[in-house]
GROMACS .gro file of C-alpha atoms in nm:
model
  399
    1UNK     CA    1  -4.623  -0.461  -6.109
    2UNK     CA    2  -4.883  -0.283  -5.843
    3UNK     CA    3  -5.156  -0.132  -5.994
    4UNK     CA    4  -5.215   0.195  -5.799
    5UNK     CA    5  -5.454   0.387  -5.989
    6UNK     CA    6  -5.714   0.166  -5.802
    7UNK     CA    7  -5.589   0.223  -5.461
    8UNK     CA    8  -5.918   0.321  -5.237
    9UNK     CA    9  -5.790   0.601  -4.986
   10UNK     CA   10  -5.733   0.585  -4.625
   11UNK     CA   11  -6.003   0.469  -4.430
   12UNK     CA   12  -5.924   0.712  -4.191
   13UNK     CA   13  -5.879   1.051  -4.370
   14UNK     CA   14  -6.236   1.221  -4.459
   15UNK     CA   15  -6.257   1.261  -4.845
   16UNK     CA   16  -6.183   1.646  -4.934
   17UNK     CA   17  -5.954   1.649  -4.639
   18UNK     CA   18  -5.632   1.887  -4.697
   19UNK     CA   19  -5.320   1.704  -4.586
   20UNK     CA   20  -5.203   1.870  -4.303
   21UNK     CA   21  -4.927   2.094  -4.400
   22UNK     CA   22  -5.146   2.252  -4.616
   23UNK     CA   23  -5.382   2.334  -4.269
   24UNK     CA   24  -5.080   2.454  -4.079
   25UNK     CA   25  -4.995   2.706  -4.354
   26UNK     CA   26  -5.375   2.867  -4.394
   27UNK     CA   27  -5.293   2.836  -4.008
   28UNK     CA   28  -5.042   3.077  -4.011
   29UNK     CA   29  -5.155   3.295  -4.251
   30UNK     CA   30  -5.449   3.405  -4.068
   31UNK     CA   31  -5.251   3.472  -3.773
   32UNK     CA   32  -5.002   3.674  -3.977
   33UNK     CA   33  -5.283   3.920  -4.121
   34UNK     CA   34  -5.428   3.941  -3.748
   35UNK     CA   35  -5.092   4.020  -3.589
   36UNK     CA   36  -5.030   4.264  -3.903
   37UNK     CA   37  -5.414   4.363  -3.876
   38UNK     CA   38  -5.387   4.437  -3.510
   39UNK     CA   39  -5.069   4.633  -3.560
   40UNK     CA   40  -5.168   4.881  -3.785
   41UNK     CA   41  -5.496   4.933  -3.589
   42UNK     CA   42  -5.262   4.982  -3.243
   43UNK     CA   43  -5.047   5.216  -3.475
   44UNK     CA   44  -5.330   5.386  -3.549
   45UNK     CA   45  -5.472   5.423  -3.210
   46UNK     CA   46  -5.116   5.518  -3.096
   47UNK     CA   47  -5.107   5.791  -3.290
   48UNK     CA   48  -5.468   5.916  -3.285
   49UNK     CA   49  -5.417   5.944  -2.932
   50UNK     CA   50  -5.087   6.146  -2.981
   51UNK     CA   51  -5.281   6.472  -3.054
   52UNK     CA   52  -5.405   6.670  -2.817
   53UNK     CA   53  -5.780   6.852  -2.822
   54UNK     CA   54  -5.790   7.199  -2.749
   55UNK     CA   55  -6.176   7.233  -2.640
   56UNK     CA   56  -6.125   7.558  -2.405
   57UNK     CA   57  -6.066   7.741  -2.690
   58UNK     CA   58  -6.338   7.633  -2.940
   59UNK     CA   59  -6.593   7.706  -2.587
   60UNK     CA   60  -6.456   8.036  -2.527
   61UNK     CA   61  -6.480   8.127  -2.915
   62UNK     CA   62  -6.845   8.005  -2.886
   63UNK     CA   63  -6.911   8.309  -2.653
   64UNK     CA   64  -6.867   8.543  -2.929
   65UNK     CA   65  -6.985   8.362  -3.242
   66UNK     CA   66  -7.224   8.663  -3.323
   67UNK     CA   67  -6.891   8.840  -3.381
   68UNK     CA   68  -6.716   8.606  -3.574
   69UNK     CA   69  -6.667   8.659  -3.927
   70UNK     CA   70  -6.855   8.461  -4.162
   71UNK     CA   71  -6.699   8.123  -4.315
   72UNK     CA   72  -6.523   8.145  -4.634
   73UNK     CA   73  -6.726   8.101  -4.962
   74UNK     CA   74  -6.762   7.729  -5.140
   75UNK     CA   75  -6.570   7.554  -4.924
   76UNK     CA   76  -6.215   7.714  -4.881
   77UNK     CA   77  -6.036   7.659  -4.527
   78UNK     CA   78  -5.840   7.886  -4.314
   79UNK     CA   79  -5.608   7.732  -4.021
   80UNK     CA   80  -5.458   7.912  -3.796
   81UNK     CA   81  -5.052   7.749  -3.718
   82UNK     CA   82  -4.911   7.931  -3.384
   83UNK     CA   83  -4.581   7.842  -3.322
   84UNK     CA   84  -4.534   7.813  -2.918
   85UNK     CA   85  -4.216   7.857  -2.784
   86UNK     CA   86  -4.305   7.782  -2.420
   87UNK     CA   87  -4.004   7.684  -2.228
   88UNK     CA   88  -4.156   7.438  -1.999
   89UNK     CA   89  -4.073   7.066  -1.974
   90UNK     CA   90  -3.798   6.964  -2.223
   91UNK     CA   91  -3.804   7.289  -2.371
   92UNK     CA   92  -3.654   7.474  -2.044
   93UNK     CA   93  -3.303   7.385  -2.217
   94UNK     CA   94  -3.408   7.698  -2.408
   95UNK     CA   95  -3.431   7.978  -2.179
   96UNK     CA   96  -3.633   8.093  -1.870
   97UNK     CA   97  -3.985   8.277  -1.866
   98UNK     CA   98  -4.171   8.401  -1.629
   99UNK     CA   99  -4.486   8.109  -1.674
  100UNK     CA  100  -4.643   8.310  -1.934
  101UNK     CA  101  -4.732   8.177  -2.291
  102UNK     CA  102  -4.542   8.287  -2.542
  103UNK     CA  103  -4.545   8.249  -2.923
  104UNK     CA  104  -4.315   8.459  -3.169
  105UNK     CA  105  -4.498   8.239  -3.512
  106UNK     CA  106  -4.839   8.299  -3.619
  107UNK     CA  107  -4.935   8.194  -4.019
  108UNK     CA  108  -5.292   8.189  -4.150
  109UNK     CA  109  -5.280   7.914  -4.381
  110UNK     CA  110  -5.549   7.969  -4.652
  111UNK     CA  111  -5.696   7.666  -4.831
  112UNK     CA  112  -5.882   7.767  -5.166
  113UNK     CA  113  -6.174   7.587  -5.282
  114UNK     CA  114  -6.163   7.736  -5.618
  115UNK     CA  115  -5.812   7.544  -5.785
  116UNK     CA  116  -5.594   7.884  -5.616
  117UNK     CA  117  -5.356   7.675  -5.398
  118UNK     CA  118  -5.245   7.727  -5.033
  119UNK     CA  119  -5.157   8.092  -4.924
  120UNK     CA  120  -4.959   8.130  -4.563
  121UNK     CA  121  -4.989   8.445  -4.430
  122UNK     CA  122  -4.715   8.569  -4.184
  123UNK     CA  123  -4.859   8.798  -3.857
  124UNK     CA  124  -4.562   8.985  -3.729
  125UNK     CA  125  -4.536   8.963  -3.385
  126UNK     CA  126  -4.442   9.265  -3.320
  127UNK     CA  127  -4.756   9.454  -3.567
  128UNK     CA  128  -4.955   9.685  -3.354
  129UNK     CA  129  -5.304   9.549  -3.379
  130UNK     CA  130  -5.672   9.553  -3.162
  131UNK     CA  131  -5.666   9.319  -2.872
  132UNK     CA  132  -5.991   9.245  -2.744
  133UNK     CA  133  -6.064   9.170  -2.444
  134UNK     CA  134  -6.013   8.822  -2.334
  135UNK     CA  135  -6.012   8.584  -2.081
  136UNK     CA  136  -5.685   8.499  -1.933
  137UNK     CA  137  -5.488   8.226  -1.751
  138UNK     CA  138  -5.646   8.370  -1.410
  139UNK     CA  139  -6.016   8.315  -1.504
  140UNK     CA  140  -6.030   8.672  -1.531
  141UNK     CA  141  -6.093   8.914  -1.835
  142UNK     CA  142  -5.830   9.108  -1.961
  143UNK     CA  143  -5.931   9.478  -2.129
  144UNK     CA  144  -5.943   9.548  -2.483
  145UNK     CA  145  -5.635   9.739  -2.572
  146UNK     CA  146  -5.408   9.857  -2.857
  147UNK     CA  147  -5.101   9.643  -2.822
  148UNK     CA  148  -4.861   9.436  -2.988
  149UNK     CA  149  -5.014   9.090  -3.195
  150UNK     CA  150  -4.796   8.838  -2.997
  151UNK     CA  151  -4.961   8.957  -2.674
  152UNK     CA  152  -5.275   8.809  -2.769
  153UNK     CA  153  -5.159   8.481  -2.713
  154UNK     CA  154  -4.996   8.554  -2.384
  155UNK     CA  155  -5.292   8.706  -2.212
  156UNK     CA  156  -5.540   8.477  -2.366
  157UNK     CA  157  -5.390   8.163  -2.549
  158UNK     CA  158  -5.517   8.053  -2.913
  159UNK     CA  159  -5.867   8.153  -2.862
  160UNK     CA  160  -5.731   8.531  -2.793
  161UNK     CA  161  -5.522   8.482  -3.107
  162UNK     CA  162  -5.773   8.363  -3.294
  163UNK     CA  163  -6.032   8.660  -3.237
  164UNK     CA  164  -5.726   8.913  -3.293
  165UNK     CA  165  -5.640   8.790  -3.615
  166UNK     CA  166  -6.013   8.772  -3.703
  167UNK     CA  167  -6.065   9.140  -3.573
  168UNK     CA  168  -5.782   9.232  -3.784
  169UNK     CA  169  -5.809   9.047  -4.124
  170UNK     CA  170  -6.204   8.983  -4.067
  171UNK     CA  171  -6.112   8.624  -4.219
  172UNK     CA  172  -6.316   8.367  -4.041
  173UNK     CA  173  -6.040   8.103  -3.911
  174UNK     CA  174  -6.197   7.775  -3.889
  175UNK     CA  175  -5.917   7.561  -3.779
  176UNK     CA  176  -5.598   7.621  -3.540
  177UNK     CA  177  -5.322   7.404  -3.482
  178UNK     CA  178  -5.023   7.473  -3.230
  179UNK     CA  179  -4.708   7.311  -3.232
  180UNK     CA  180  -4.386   7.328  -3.006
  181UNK     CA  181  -4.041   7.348  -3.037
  182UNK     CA  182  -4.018   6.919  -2.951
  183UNK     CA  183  -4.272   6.913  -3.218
  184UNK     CA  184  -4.054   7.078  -3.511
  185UNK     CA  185  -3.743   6.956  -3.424
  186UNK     CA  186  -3.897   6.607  -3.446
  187UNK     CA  187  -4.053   6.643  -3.754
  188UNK     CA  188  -3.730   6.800  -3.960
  189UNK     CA  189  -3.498   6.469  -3.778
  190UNK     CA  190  -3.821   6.225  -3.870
  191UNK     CA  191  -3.798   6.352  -4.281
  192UNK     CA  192  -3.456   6.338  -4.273
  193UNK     CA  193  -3.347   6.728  -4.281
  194UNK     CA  194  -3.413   7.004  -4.476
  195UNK     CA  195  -3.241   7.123  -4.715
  196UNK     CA  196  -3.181   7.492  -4.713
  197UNK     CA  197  -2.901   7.773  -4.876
  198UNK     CA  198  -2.810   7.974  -4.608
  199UNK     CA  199  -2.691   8.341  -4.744
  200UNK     CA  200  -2.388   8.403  -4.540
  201UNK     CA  201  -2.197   8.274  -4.276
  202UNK     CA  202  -2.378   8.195  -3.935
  203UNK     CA  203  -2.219   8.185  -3.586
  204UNK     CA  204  -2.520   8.256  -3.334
  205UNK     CA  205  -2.475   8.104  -2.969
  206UNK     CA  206  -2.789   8.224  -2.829
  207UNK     CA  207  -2.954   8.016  -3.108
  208UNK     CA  208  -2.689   7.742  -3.109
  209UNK     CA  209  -2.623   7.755  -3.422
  210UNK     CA  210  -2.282   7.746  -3.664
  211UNK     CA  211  -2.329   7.718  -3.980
  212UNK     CA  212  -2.081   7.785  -4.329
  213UNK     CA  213  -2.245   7.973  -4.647
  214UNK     CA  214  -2.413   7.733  -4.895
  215UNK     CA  215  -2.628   7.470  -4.983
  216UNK     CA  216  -2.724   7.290  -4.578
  217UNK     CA  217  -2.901   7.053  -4.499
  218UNK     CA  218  -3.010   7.112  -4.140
  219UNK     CA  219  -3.123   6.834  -3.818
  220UNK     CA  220  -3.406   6.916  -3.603
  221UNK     CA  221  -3.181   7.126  -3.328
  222UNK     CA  222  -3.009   7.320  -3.628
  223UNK     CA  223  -3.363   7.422  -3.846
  224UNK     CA  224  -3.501   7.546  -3.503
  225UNK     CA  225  -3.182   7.763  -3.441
  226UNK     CA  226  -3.247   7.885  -3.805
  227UNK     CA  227  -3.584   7.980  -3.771
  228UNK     CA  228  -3.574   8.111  -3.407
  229UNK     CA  229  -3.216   8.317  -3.509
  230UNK     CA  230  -3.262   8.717  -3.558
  231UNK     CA  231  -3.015   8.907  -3.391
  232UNK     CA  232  -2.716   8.768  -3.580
  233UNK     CA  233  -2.848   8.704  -3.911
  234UNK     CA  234  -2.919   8.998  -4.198
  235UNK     CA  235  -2.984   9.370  -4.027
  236UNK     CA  236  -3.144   9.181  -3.688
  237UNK     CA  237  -3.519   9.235  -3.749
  238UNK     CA  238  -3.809   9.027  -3.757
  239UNK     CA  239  -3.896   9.093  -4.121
  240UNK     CA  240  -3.607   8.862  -4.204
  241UNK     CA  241  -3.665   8.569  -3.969
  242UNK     CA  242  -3.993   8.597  -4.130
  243UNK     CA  243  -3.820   8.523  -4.419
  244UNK     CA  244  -3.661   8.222  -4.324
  245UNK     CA  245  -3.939   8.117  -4.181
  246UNK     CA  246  -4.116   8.124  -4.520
  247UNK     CA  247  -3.837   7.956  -4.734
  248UNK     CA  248  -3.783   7.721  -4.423
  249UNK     CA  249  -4.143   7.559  -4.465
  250UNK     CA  250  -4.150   7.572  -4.853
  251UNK     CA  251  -3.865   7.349  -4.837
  252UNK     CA  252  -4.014   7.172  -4.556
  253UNK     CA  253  -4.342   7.118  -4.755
  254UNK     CA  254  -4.155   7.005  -5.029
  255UNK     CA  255  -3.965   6.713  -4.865
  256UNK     CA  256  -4.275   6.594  -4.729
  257UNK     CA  257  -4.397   6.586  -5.053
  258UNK     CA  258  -4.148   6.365  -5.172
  259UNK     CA  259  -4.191   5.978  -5.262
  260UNK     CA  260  -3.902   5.880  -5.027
  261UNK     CA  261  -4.121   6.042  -4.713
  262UNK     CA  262  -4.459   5.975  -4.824
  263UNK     CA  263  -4.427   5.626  -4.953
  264UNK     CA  264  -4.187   5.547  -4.718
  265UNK     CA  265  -4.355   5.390  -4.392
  266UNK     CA  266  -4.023   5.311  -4.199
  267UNK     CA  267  -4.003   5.723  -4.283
  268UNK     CA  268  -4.367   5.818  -4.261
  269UNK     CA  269  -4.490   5.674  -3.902
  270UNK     CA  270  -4.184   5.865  -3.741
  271UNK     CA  271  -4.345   6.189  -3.922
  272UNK     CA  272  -4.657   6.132  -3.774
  273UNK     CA  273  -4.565   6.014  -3.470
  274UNK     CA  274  -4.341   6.389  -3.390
  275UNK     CA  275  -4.625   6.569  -3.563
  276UNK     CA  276  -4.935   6.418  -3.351
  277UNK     CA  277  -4.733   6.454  -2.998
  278UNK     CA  278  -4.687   6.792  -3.022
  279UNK     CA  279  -4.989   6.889  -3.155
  280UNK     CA  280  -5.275   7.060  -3.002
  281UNK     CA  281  -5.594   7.128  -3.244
  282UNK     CA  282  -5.931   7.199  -3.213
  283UNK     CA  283  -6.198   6.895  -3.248
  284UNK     CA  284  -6.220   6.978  -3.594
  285UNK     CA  285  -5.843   6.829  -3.674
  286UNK     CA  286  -5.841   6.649  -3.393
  287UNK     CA  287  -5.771   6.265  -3.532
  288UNK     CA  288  -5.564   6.123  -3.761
  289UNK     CA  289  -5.814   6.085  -4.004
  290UNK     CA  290  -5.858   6.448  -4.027
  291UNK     CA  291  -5.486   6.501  -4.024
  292UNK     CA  292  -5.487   6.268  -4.302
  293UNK     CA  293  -5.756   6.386  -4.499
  294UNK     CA  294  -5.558   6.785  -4.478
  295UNK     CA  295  -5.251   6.608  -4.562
  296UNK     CA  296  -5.392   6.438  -4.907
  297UNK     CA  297  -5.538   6.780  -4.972
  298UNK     CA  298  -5.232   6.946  -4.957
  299UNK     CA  299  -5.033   6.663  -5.113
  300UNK     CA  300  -5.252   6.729  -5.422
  301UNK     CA  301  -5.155   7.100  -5.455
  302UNK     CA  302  -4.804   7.177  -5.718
  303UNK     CA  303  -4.555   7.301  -5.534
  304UNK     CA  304  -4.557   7.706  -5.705
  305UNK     CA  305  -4.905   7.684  -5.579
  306UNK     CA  306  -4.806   7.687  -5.208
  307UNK     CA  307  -4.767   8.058  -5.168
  308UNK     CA  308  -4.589   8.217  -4.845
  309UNK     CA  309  -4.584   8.578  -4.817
  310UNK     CA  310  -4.619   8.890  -4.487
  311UNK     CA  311  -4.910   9.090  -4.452
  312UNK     CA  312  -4.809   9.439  -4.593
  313UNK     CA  313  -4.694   9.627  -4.306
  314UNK     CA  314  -4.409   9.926  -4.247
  315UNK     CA  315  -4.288  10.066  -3.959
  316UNK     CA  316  -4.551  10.212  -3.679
  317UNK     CA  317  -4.536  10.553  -3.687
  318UNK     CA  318  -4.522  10.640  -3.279
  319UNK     CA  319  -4.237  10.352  -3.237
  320UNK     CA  320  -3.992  10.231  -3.563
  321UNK     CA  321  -3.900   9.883  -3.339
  322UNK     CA  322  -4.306   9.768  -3.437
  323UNK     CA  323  -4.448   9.738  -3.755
  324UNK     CA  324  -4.816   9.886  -3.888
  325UNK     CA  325  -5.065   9.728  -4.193
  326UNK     CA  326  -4.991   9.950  -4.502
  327UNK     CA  327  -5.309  10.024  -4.651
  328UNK     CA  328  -5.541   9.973  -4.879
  329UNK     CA  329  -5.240   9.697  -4.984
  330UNK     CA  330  -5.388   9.468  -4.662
  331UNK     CA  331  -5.732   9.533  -4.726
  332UNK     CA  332  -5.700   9.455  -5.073
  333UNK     CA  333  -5.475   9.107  -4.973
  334UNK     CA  334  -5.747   9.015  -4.685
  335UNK     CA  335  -6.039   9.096  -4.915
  336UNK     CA  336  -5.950   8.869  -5.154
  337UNK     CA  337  -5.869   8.573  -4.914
  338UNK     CA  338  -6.199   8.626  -4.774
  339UNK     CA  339  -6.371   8.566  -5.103
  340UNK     CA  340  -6.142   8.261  -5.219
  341UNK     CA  341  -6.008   8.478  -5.502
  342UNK     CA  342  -5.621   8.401  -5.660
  343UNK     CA  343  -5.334   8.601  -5.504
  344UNK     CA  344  -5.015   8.600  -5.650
  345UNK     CA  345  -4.655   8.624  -5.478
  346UNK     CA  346  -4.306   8.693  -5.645
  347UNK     CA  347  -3.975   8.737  -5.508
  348UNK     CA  348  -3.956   9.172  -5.392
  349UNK     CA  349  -3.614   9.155  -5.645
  350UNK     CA  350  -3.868   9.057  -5.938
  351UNK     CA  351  -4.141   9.243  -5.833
  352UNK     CA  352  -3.920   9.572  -5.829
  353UNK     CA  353  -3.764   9.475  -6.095
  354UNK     CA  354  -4.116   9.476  -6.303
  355UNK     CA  355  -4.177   9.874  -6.229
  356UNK     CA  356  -4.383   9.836  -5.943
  357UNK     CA  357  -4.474  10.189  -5.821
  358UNK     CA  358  -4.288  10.376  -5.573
  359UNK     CA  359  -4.530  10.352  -5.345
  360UNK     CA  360  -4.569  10.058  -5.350
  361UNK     CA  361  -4.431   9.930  -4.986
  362UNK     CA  362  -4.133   9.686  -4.995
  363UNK     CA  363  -4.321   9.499  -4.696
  364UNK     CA  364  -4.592   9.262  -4.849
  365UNK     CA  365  -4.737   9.558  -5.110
  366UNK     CA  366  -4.912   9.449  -5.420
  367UNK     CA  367  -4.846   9.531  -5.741
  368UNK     CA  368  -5.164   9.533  -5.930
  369UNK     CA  369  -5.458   9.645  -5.764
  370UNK     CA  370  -5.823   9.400  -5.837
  371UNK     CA  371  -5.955   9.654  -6.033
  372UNK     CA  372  -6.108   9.582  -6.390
  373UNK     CA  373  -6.024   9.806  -6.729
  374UNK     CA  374  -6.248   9.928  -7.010
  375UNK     CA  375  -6.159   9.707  -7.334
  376UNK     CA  376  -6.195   9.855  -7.672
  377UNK     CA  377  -6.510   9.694  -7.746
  378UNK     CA  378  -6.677   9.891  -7.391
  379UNK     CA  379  -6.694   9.597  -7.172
  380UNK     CA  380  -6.457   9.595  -6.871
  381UNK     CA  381  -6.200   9.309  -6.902
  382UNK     CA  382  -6.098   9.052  -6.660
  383UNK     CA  383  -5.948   9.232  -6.284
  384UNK     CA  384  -5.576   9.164  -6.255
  385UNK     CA  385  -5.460   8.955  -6.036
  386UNK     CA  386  -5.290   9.137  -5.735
  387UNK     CA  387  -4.915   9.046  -5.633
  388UNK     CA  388  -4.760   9.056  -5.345
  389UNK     CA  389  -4.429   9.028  -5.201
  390UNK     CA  390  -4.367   8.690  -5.109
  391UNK     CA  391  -4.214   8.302  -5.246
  392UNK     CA  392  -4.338   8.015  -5.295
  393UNK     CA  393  -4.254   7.591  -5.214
  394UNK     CA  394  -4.141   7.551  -5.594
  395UNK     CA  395  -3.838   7.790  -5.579
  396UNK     CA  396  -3.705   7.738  -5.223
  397UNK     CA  397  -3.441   7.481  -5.362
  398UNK     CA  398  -3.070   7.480  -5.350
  399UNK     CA  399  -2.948   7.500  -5.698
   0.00000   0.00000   0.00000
């Protein structure tokens, strides 16, 4: 019998040594967490570079900061999202223009410091508004003239946008994004659709789109055709596409909320990667870090607390095809965004339904007006909360 126990070790290994498997593996492990290490930071990188910094504007808004109105209280964010539906590049498949910009979206997206939510506010394009002067594609300045809101961005791009909807609302907008057609039909294919109910039938070649009543759930080229469509859908106006607009995002928001998007990387870096290439932002949003740091905050927001409604507006007086602000309703609704204060939103079928006054407008109007009541006791009681015509992300569902 050998006696092994006693057996002095190999003259030529070093004591301590690891045998040399065991030095391949912690081998290859290392160079799996660079590779996966160097990945993620190229991902990054990729993606960071994606986005595209819009400095012209933030200089030419410089030039009139003594004009600008003053941030919003504790915090709270506004951020302007213009739609562009420029049809150069790709996006010729969609139509000729004549070089100009052109964008038919506008929403300022409110982000309240004080536990209110998200409001999106809808700018008609075709509401008669103040245009200042501005300076356009040419190097020159344009005059200051009374004129539709969507000409803004045609004579003077975002910043022109910007200091119309500032001039209007007098709500400080501290962040702009813009975003092409490419852009959102990449971002409803990356999530997988949207899911929407469509009302009624829709057949609309100029918008390429067919679609059957019911419950859809609609690819990149079919969601543009659905928020782009007017003509053919409802009584034709813009109020409606609005509308669709609305519901379209509250679904939107709400699949991007969802685990299978958001915890999903094979689903998540497509997201990004369609948002960040056809977005152009100011400095302020202008890496991922930022995007990411906006996304969590929005993430972290219930659904019924992402509010979507139109500024109250009727038709302008001297011309019934553009629209007006009813009044004191928007003065009231931009009063209270500029102070971070709750707004409330409700379907118009509930809201009429609740004995809202006849005057009230069926455009955006309120329903309660921020004014405070005498209680028994002699001490004015808490101001109701004003509501507005509008939805929310919670309710934009099929059933």
């Amino acid at each position: 019998m050998t006696d092994t126990a006693g057996t002095p070790p190999d003259p030529d290994t070093p004591a301590g040594r690891r045998p040399v498997w065991l030095r391949w593996a912690a081998l290859g492990s290392s160079l799996v967490v660079l590779a996966a290490a160097g990945t993620g930071w190229w991902l990054y990188r990729k993606l960071d570079g994606n986005i595209t910094t819009d400095a012209t504007a933030v200089a030419e808004l410089k030039r009139y900061e003594r004009e600008r109105p003053a941030p919003v209280p504790r915090g709270g964010r506004n951020i302007l999202l213009i739609g562009s539906d420029s049809r150069a590049g790709e996006n010729a498949e969609y139509g000729q223009d004549q070089g100009t910009q052109r964008s038919d979206t506008a929403i300022l997206l409110h982000l309240s410091a004080r536990g209110h939510g998200v409001t999106a506010v809808s700018v008609p394009r075709d509401l008669m508004v103040e245009v200042p002067g501005c300076r356009t594609g040419a190097g020159k300045r344009s005059a200051p003239r009374f004129a539709q809101f969507n000409l803004a961005f045609q004579l003077g791009g975002t910043a022109c946008t910007i200091r119309t909807v500032e001039k209007l609302t007098g709500i400080r907008v501290d962040h702009h994004m813009v975003i092409d057609f490419r852009g959102f039909k990449d971002m409803v294919n990356a999530v997988g659709g949207v899911r929407v109910c469509v009302r009624e039938p829709i057949d609309d070649p100029d918008a390429r789109l067919r679609l059957p009543a019911g419950p859809q759930t609609l690819d990149g080229e079919e969601a543009l055709g659905y928020v782009r469509a007017r003509k053919s859908l409802g009584d034709g106006s813009d109020t409606e596409r609005m509308s669709r607009q609305q519901e379209f995002l509250g679904a939107l928001v709400t699949k991007m909320q969802s685990n299978g998007v958001l915890l999903n990387p094979a689903r998540l870096y497509p997201v990004l990667d369609a948002a960040t290439r056809s977005l152009t932002t100011d400095p302020g949003l202008d890496s991922l870090k930022d995007l990411y740091d906006l996304a969590r905050r929005l993430r972290s927001v219930p659904t019924d607390k992402v509010q979507f409604l139109t500024v109250p507006r009727k038709p302008y007086h001297a011309d019934p095809n553009r629209d007006e602000l009813v009044q004191p309703d928007a003065g009231r609704l931009f009063k209270r965004l500029r102070a971070d204060a709750a707004v409330a939103v409700v379907p118009a079928a509930e809201r009429d339904g609740g004995g809202a006054s006849p005057s009230t407008p069926a455009t955006g109007g309120p329903t309660g007006a921020p004014s405070a009541s005498a209680s028994p006791g002699g001490s004015a009681s808490p101001a109701p909360v004003p509501t507005f015509t509008g939805t929310n992300a919670a309710v934009n569902a099929c059933p």
